[in-house]
Structures are given as C-alpha cells and as structure tokens.
Amino acid sequence: MKLICIGRNYAQHISELKSEKPTDPVIFLKPDTAILLKKQPFFIPDFSNEVHHEVEVLVKINRVGKYIDSKFAHKYYEQIGLGIDFTARDLQQQLKQKGLPWEISKAFDGSAVIGKWVSKSSFENLNKLPFSLLKNNETVQSATTEDMLWGIDEIIAYVSKFFTLKIGDIIFTGTPSGVGKVESNDSLKGYIGDDEFFSIKVK
Ligand code: MG
C-alpha cells in the first residue's frame, strides 16, 4: 500500500509558509514504513531540529481505480480518518531551496500518524468536516474541509491520473494553517468534530 499526500491544499497554510499557490494539487508519497505504529510515541529524529505537526483528513481507498472521474470518486472510498503528516521543516526548506525532492523530510520512519477509521456515512457532509489538533490540550490547528482548494473527490480524480489507486491506499488531504514545532513530551490529539481520532506522545 502507499500513502499519497497532498501539499498546499489550504490557502492560509500556503501563506504561512510563504509558498506559491499551485495551479494543480502538489503530490508526494510516503512509503508504508513511514506509518507510526499504533500506541507508539513519535520520536523526534536526530536529523532535524524543527519537526512540525500537520493534521490532515485521511481517506482510505477501497477499490482499484485509474483515471477516476471526480463524479464517481465517491465510489472508491468508504472510510474517513485523521492523521499527522510530520515534516522535518528545516530539512524541507533546505531541500526546497536547492530544488531537490522533499522525500527525506516528509517520508521518514514514523512520519505518518494514522488514527481510527469511521464510515463516511456517519458524517453529514464530507465537504464541511470540522477537524482540529490539540497540542498539550490547546487547539493549534482548526479548520473544515470546506477550506480545501481541492476536495476529496477532485483529489482522487487528479491523483489517479498518475497513480493507480489500490485497496488500502491512504490519501493525506493536506494541512490547514497552524502548523508548528513539536517538542519532547508534547501530547497531540486529533479530532473530527468532538470525536477523538488519535492521541500520541512525542519523545
Ligand atoms: Mg502535509
């Protein structure tokens, strides 16, 4: 399985990183070794002094598909989740400046937090999902999927032009503003509405 991540999908996050607004979604991948094992803490890697949290809504693919039309994209997922795309921001900035790929700053071991999964039918409107990240019990990121530049179905249509989607693949749909550095002993909790999707410790 693969983790497909969308970058720059929320306007306010683009401005906080002073990035350019893309004309198409920005895509990158993480390998399955990036998944943080359940109930494990996240260990800040020694190659970074500035690891940022990026809370993101997740979508799990449940049918094989290629060149999926956005009209039919809803048939390719049944479950919604929430996770973190941990990013070694210092390393990413250096790589970006040199015009090099981001991979090592984004796809390292433990960089993908995947919380619980919930049937999409339990949500009234997937295009208006409120979600948030609490760091040490204070809200640091809060948005709704309404703020996305590309919605879930458009993302699936775009991604599937390049990559065949397979059962079990997971899409990270991008982070809103409020990204920030994590420190040892931080606790991070992710919510969709009032429902807790993950709770992890930073070491
Ligand atoms: Mg991200």
PDB file of C-alpha atoms and ligand atoms in Angstrom:
ATOM      1  CA  MET A   1       0.000   0.000   0.000  1.00  0.00           C
ATOM      2  CA  LYS A   2       1.030   3.567  -0.454  1.00  0.00           C
ATOM      3  CA  LEU A   3       0.425   6.854   1.304  1.00  0.00           C
ATOM      4  CA  ILE A   4      -0.375   9.648  -1.121  1.00  0.00           C
ATOM      5  CA  CYS A   5      -0.060  13.124   0.336  1.00  0.00           C
ATOM      6  CA  ILE A   6      -1.398  16.412  -0.957  1.00  0.00           C
ATOM      7  CA  GLY A   7       0.550  19.582  -0.271  1.00  0.00           C
ATOM      8  CA  ARG A   8      -0.667  23.179  -0.313  1.00  0.00           C
ATOM      9  CA  ASN A   9      -4.376  22.406  -0.190  1.00  0.00           C
ATOM     10  CA  TYR A  10      -5.398  25.183   2.227  1.00  0.00           C
ATOM     11  CA  ALA A  11      -4.886  28.830   1.276  1.00  0.00           C
ATOM     12  CA  GLN A  12      -3.967  30.023   4.788  1.00  0.00           C
ATOM     13  CA  HIS A  13      -1.299  27.346   5.173  1.00  0.00           C
ATOM     14  CA  ILE A  14       0.213  28.343   1.819  1.00  0.00           C
ATOM     15  CA  SER A  15       0.601  31.913   3.063  1.00  0.00           C
ATOM     16  CA  GLU A  16       2.035  30.905   6.453  1.00  0.00           C
ATOM     17  CA  LEU A  17       4.848  29.016   4.677  1.00  0.00           C
ATOM     18  CA  LYS A  18       5.133  31.767   2.047  1.00  0.00           C
ATOM     19  CA  SER A  19       4.672  29.135  -0.656  1.00  0.00           C
ATOM     20  CA  GLU A  20       3.229  29.801  -4.078  1.00  0.00           C
ATOM     21  CA  LYS A  21      -0.383  28.857  -4.714  1.00  0.00           C
ATOM     22  CA  PRO A  22      -0.282  25.838  -7.035  1.00  0.00           C
ATOM     23  CA  THR A  23      -2.325  25.574 -10.218  1.00  0.00           C
ATOM     24  CA  ASP A  24      -2.652  21.800  -9.679  1.00  0.00           C
ATOM     25  CA  PRO A  25      -2.511  19.795  -6.442  1.00  0.00           C
ATOM     26  CA  VAL A  26       1.017  19.099  -5.148  1.00  0.00           C
ATOM     27  CA  ILE A  27       1.506  15.359  -4.615  1.00  0.00           C
ATOM     28  CA  PHE A  28       4.147  13.371  -2.770  1.00  0.00           C
ATOM     29  CA  LEU A  29       4.328   9.827  -1.426  1.00  0.00           C
ATOM     30  CA  LYS A  30       5.349   8.213   1.827  1.00  0.00           C
ATOM     31  CA  PRO A  31       6.310   4.525   1.997  1.00  0.00           C
ATOM     32  CA  ASP A  32       4.456   2.167   4.370  1.00  0.00           C
ATOM     33  CA  THR A  33       7.493   2.280   6.683  1.00  0.00           C
ATOM     34  CA  ALA A  34       6.515   5.889   7.482  1.00  0.00           C
ATOM     35  CA  ILE A  35       3.442   4.708   9.408  1.00  0.00           C
ATOM     36  CA  LEU A  36       3.763   5.275  13.141  1.00  0.00           C
ATOM     37  CA  LEU A  37       2.846   2.000  14.800  1.00  0.00           C
ATOM     38  CA  LYS A  38      -0.274   2.021  16.955  1.00  0.00           C
ATOM     39  CA  LYS A  39       0.229   3.111  20.560  1.00  0.00           C
ATOM     40  CA  GLN A  40       3.833   4.078  19.889  1.00  0.00           C
ATOM     41  CA  PRO A  41       5.199   7.536  20.695  1.00  0.00           C
ATOM     42  CA  PHE A  42       6.630   9.680  17.927  1.00  0.00           C
ATOM     43  CA  PHE A  43      10.399  10.035  18.339  1.00  0.00           C
ATOM     44  CA  ILE A  44      11.846  13.298  17.026  1.00  0.00           C
ATOM     45  CA  PRO A  45      14.529  12.182  14.548  1.00  0.00           C
ATOM     46  CA  ASP A  46      18.110  13.312  15.175  1.00  0.00           C
ATOM     47  CA  PHE A  47      18.453  14.842  11.674  1.00  0.00           C
ATOM     48  CA  SER A  48      16.007  17.664  12.417  1.00  0.00           C
ATOM     49  CA  ASN A  49      15.697  20.482  14.939  1.00  0.00           C
ATOM     50  CA  GLU A  50      12.292  21.539  13.694  1.00  0.00           C
ATOM     51  CA  VAL A  51       9.713  18.820  13.180  1.00  0.00           C
ATOM     52  CA  HIS A  52       6.259  20.272  12.507  1.00  0.00           C
ATOM     53  CA  HIS A  53       2.852  18.700  13.036  1.00  0.00           C
ATOM     54  CA  GLU A  54       0.441  18.843  10.092  1.00  0.00           C
ATOM     55  CA  VAL A  55      -3.011  17.488  10.939  1.00  0.00           C
ATOM     56  CA  GLU A  56      -4.849  16.127   7.887  1.00  0.00           C
ATOM     57  CA  VAL A  57      -8.087  14.391   6.978  1.00  0.00           C
ATOM     58  CA  LEU A  58      -7.430  10.912   5.578  1.00  0.00           C
ATOM     59  CA  VAL A  59      -9.285   8.842   3.009  1.00  0.00           C
ATOM     60  CA  LYS A  60      -8.882   5.079   2.610  1.00  0.00           C
ATOM     61  CA  ILE A  61      -9.255   3.696  -0.904  1.00  0.00           C
ATOM     62  CA  ASN A  62     -11.415   0.563  -1.148  1.00  0.00           C
ATOM     63  CA  ARG A  63     -11.461  -0.150  -4.910  1.00  0.00           C
ATOM     64  CA  VAL A  64      -8.794  -0.331  -7.582  1.00  0.00           C
ATOM     65  CA  GLY A  65      -9.007   2.610  -9.936  1.00  0.00           C
ATOM     66  CA  LYS A  66      -7.215   4.595 -12.604  1.00  0.00           C
ATOM     67  CA  TYR A  67      -8.394   7.759 -14.387  1.00  0.00           C
ATOM     68  CA  ILE A  68     -11.299   8.083 -11.969  1.00  0.00           C
ATOM     69  CA  ASP A  69     -13.792  10.781 -12.878  1.00  0.00           C
ATOM     70  CA  SER A  70     -14.482  13.069  -9.893  1.00  0.00           C
ATOM     71  CA  LYS A  71     -18.214  12.310 -10.368  1.00  0.00           C
ATOM     72  CA  PHE A  72     -17.543   8.664  -9.482  1.00  0.00           C
ATOM     73  CA  ALA A  73     -14.720   9.210  -6.972  1.00  0.00           C
ATOM     74  CA  HIS A  74     -17.087   8.712  -4.015  1.00  0.00           C
ATOM     75  CA  LYS A  75     -17.360   5.027  -5.004  1.00  0.00           C
ATOM     76  CA  TYR A  76     -13.683   4.494  -4.257  1.00  0.00           C
ATOM     77  CA  TYR A  77     -13.717   5.182  -0.510  1.00  0.00           C
ATOM     78  CA  GLU A  78     -15.905   4.317   2.413  1.00  0.00           C
ATOM     79  CA  GLN A  79     -13.815   5.359   5.427  1.00  0.00           C
ATOM     80  CA  ILE A  80     -12.514   8.679   6.653  1.00  0.00           C
ATOM     81  CA  GLY A  81      -9.762   9.190   9.177  1.00  0.00           C
ATOM     82  CA  LEU A  82      -7.454  11.783  10.642  1.00  0.00           C
ATOM     83  CA  GLY A  83      -3.689  11.769  10.923  1.00  0.00           C
ATOM     84  CA  ILE A  84      -0.485  13.764  11.024  1.00  0.00           C
ATOM     85  CA  ASP A  85       1.989  14.367   8.229  1.00  0.00           C
ATOM     86  CA  PHE A  86       5.092  15.028  10.361  1.00  0.00           C
ATOM     87  CA  THR A  87       7.541  17.219   8.481  1.00  0.00           C
ATOM     88  CA  ALA A  88      11.193  17.996   9.201  1.00  0.00           C
ATOM     89  CA  ARG A  89      10.657  21.632   8.225  1.00  0.00           C
ATOM     90  CA  ASP A  90      14.312  22.711   8.492  1.00  0.00           C
ATOM     91  CA  LEU A  91      15.386  19.916   6.176  1.00  0.00           C
ATOM     92  CA  GLN A  92      12.461  20.536   3.820  1.00  0.00           C
ATOM     93  CA  GLN A  93      13.375  24.237   3.492  1.00  0.00           C
ATOM     94  CA  GLN A  94      16.995  23.351   2.649  1.00  0.00           C
ATOM     95  CA  LEU A  95      15.868  20.844   0.022  1.00  0.00           C
ATOM     96  CA  LYS A  96      13.315  23.253  -1.458  1.00  0.00           C
ATOM     97  CA  GLN A  97      15.962  25.980  -1.745  1.00  0.00           C
ATOM     98  CA  LYS A  98      18.213  23.607  -3.661  1.00  0.00           C
ATOM     99  CA  GLY A  99      15.304  22.482  -5.843  1.00  0.00           C
ATOM    100  CA  LEU A 100      15.692  18.910  -4.577  1.00  0.00           C
ATOM    101  CA  PRO A 101      12.941  16.392  -3.756  1.00  0.00           C
ATOM    102  CA  TRP A 102      11.451  16.617  -0.234  1.00  0.00           C
ATOM    103  CA  GLU A 103      11.342  12.892   0.425  1.00  0.00           C
ATOM    104  CA  ILE A 104      13.651  12.548   3.417  1.00  0.00           C
ATOM    105  CA  SER A 105      11.986  15.476   5.215  1.00  0.00           C
ATOM    106  CA  LYS A 106       8.499  14.034   4.767  1.00  0.00           C
ATOM    107  CA  ALA A 107       8.661  10.267   4.390  1.00  0.00           C
ATOM    108  CA  PHE A 108      10.940   9.189   7.230  1.00  0.00           C
ATOM    109  CA  ASP A 109      10.016   6.399   9.650  1.00  0.00           C
ATOM    110  CA  GLY A 110       7.163   7.363  11.963  1.00  0.00           C
ATOM    111  CA  SER A 111       6.235  10.470   9.964  1.00  0.00           C
ATOM    112  CA  ALA A 112       2.692   9.277   9.202  1.00  0.00           C
ATOM    113  CA  VAL A 113       0.230   9.112  12.073  1.00  0.00           C
ATOM    114  CA  ILE A 114      -2.976   7.298  11.149  1.00  0.00           C
ATOM    115  CA  GLY A 115      -5.829   7.417  13.636  1.00  0.00           C
ATOM    116  CA  LYS A 116      -9.040   5.409  13.733  1.00  0.00           C
ATOM    117  CA  TRP A 117     -11.341   4.984  10.727  1.00  0.00           C
ATOM    118  CA  VAL A 118     -15.002   5.919  10.606  1.00  0.00           C
ATOM    119  CA  SER A 119     -17.576   5.189   7.920  1.00  0.00           C
ATOM    120  CA  LYS A 120     -18.172   8.229   5.737  1.00  0.00           C
ATOM    121  CA  SER A 121     -21.911   7.632   6.142  1.00  0.00           C
ATOM    122  CA  SER A 122     -21.630   8.801   9.767  1.00  0.00           C
ATOM    123  CA  PHE A 123     -20.832  12.329   8.582  1.00  0.00           C
ATOM    124  CA  GLU A 124     -23.479  14.670   7.311  1.00  0.00           C
ATOM    125  CA  ASN A 125     -21.299  16.473   4.777  1.00  0.00           C
ATOM    126  CA  LEU A 126     -17.728  15.451   3.927  1.00  0.00           C
ATOM    127  CA  ASN A 127     -17.136  18.863   2.389  1.00  0.00           C
ATOM    128  CA  LYS A 128     -17.809  20.571   5.717  1.00  0.00           C
ATOM    129  CA  LEU A 129     -15.976  18.379   8.211  1.00  0.00           C
ATOM    130  CA  PRO A 130     -14.627  20.348  11.167  1.00  0.00           C
ATOM    131  CA  PHE A 131     -11.321  18.967  12.460  1.00  0.00           C
ATOM    132  CA  SER A 132      -8.633  20.072  14.865  1.00  0.00           C
ATOM    133  CA  LEU A 133      -5.344  19.269  16.522  1.00  0.00           C
ATOM    134  CA  LEU A 134      -4.746  19.859  20.217  1.00  0.00           C
ATOM    135  CA  LYS A 135      -1.179  20.186  21.469  1.00  0.00           C
ATOM    136  CA  ASN A 136      -0.951  19.798  25.235  1.00  0.00           C
ATOM    137  CA  ASN A 137      -4.721  20.314  25.314  1.00  0.00           C
ATOM    138  CA  GLU A 138      -4.632  23.621  23.431  1.00  0.00           C
ATOM    139  CA  THR A 139      -6.057  23.913  19.935  1.00  0.00           C
ATOM    140  CA  VAL A 140      -3.244  24.658  17.483  1.00  0.00           C
ATOM    141  CA  GLN A 141      -4.880  23.743  14.174  1.00  0.00           C
ATOM    142  CA  SER A 142      -8.574  24.011  13.395  1.00  0.00           C
ATOM    143  CA  ALA A 143     -10.341  24.057  10.035  1.00  0.00           C
ATOM    144  CA  THR A 144     -13.068  22.481   7.992  1.00  0.00           C
ATOM    145  CA  THR A 145     -12.723  20.542   4.767  1.00  0.00           C
ATOM    146  CA  GLU A 146     -14.679  23.379   3.179  1.00  0.00           C
ATOM    147  CA  ASP A 147     -11.401  25.341   3.211  1.00  0.00           C
ATOM    148  CA  MET A 148      -9.692  22.850   0.886  1.00  0.00           C
ATOM    149  CA  LEU A 149      -8.632  24.143  -2.520  1.00  0.00           C
ATOM    150  CA  TRP A 150      -9.332  20.658  -3.941  1.00  0.00           C
ATOM    151  CA  GLY A 151     -11.972  18.486  -2.304  1.00  0.00           C
ATOM    152  CA  ILE A 152     -11.651  14.747  -1.714  1.00  0.00           C
ATOM    153  CA  ASP A 153     -13.279  13.712  -4.999  1.00  0.00           C
ATOM    154  CA  GLU A 154     -11.174  16.136  -7.051  1.00  0.00           C
ATOM    155  CA  ILE A 155      -8.023  14.871  -5.330  1.00  0.00           C
ATOM    156  CA  ILE A 156      -8.905  11.271  -6.195  1.00  0.00           C
ATOM    157  CA  ALA A 157      -9.547  12.215  -9.824  1.00  0.00           C
ATOM    158  CA  TYR A 158      -6.228  14.072 -10.087  1.00  0.00           C
ATOM    159  CA  VAL A 159      -4.072  11.534  -8.245  1.00  0.00           C
ATOM    160  CA  SER A 160      -5.495   8.605 -10.227  1.00  0.00           C
ATOM    161  CA  LYS A 161      -4.275  10.140 -13.495  1.00  0.00           C
ATOM    162  CA  PHE A 162      -0.743   9.375 -12.376  1.00  0.00           C
ATOM    163  CA  PHE A 163      -1.001   6.518  -9.884  1.00  0.00           C
ATOM    164  CA  THR A 164      -3.318   3.527  -9.951  1.00  0.00           C
ATOM    165  CA  LEU A 165      -5.178   3.555  -6.659  1.00  0.00           C
ATOM    166  CA  LYS A 166      -5.259   0.229  -4.867  1.00  0.00           C
ATOM    167  CA  ILE A 167      -7.306  -1.128  -1.978  1.00  0.00           C
ATOM    168  CA  GLY A 168      -5.837   0.103   1.300  1.00  0.00           C
ATOM    169  CA  ASP A 169      -4.014   3.108  -0.128  1.00  0.00           C
ATOM    170  CA  ILE A 170      -4.404   6.168   2.082  1.00  0.00           C
ATOM    171  CA  ILE A 171      -4.654   9.778   0.947  1.00  0.00           C
ATOM    172  CA  PHE A 172      -3.486  12.610   3.228  1.00  0.00           C
ATOM    173  CA  THR A 173      -5.546  15.550   2.006  1.00  0.00           C
ATOM    174  CA  GLY A 174      -3.308  18.419   3.152  1.00  0.00           C
ATOM    175  CA  THR A 175      -2.995  20.552   6.255  1.00  0.00           C
ATOM    176  CA  PRO A 176      -4.609  23.845   7.211  1.00  0.00           C
ATOM    177  CA  SER A 177      -2.716  26.713   8.867  1.00  0.00           C
ATOM    178  CA  GLY A 178      -1.352  26.490  12.394  1.00  0.00           C
ATOM    179  CA  VAL A 179       1.485  24.044  11.741  1.00  0.00           C
ATOM    180  CA  GLY A 180       4.190  24.239  14.380  1.00  0.00           C
ATOM    181  CA  LYS A 181       7.154  22.630  16.040  1.00  0.00           C
ATOM    182  CA  VAL A 182       6.752  19.638  18.331  1.00  0.00           C
ATOM    183  CA  GLU A 183       8.889  19.181  21.434  1.00  0.00           C
ATOM    184  CA  SER A 184       9.705  16.198  23.541  1.00  0.00           C
ATOM    185  CA  ASN A 185       6.845  15.337  25.951  1.00  0.00           C
ATOM    186  CA  ASP A 186       4.179  17.092  23.865  1.00  0.00           C
ATOM    187  CA  SER A 187       0.854  15.325  23.615  1.00  0.00           C
ATOM    188  CA  LEU A 188      -1.044  15.551  20.321  1.00  0.00           C
ATOM    189  CA  LYS A 189      -4.722  14.747  19.954  1.00  0.00           C
ATOM    190  CA  GLY A 190      -6.711  14.888  16.747  1.00  0.00           C
ATOM    191  CA  TYR A 191     -10.467  15.412  16.495  1.00  0.00           C
ATOM    192  CA  ILE A 192     -13.137  15.402  13.843  1.00  0.00           C
ATOM    193  CA  GLY A 193     -15.956  17.299  15.486  1.00  0.00           C
ATOM    194  CA  ASP A 194     -15.914  16.124  19.114  1.00  0.00           C
ATOM    195  CA  ASP A 195     -14.659  12.654  18.295  1.00  0.00           C
ATOM    196  CA  GLU A 196     -11.042  11.804  19.147  1.00  0.00           C
ATOM    197  CA  PHE A 197      -9.293  10.052  16.240  1.00  0.00           C
ATOM    198  CA  PHE A 198      -5.769   9.765  17.672  1.00  0.00           C
ATOM    199  CA  SER A 199      -3.744  10.600  20.735  1.00  0.00           C
ATOM    200  CA  ILE A 200       0.039  10.372  20.676  1.00  0.00           C
ATOM    201  CA  LYS A 201       3.050  11.369  22.752  1.00  0.00           C
ATOM    202  CA  VAL A 202       6.201  12.989  21.388  1.00  0.00           C
ATOM    203  CA  LYS A 203       9.566  11.743  22.693  1.00  0.00           C
TER     204      LYS A 203
HETATM  205 MG    MG B   1       1.029  17.802   4.760  1.00  0.00          MG
END
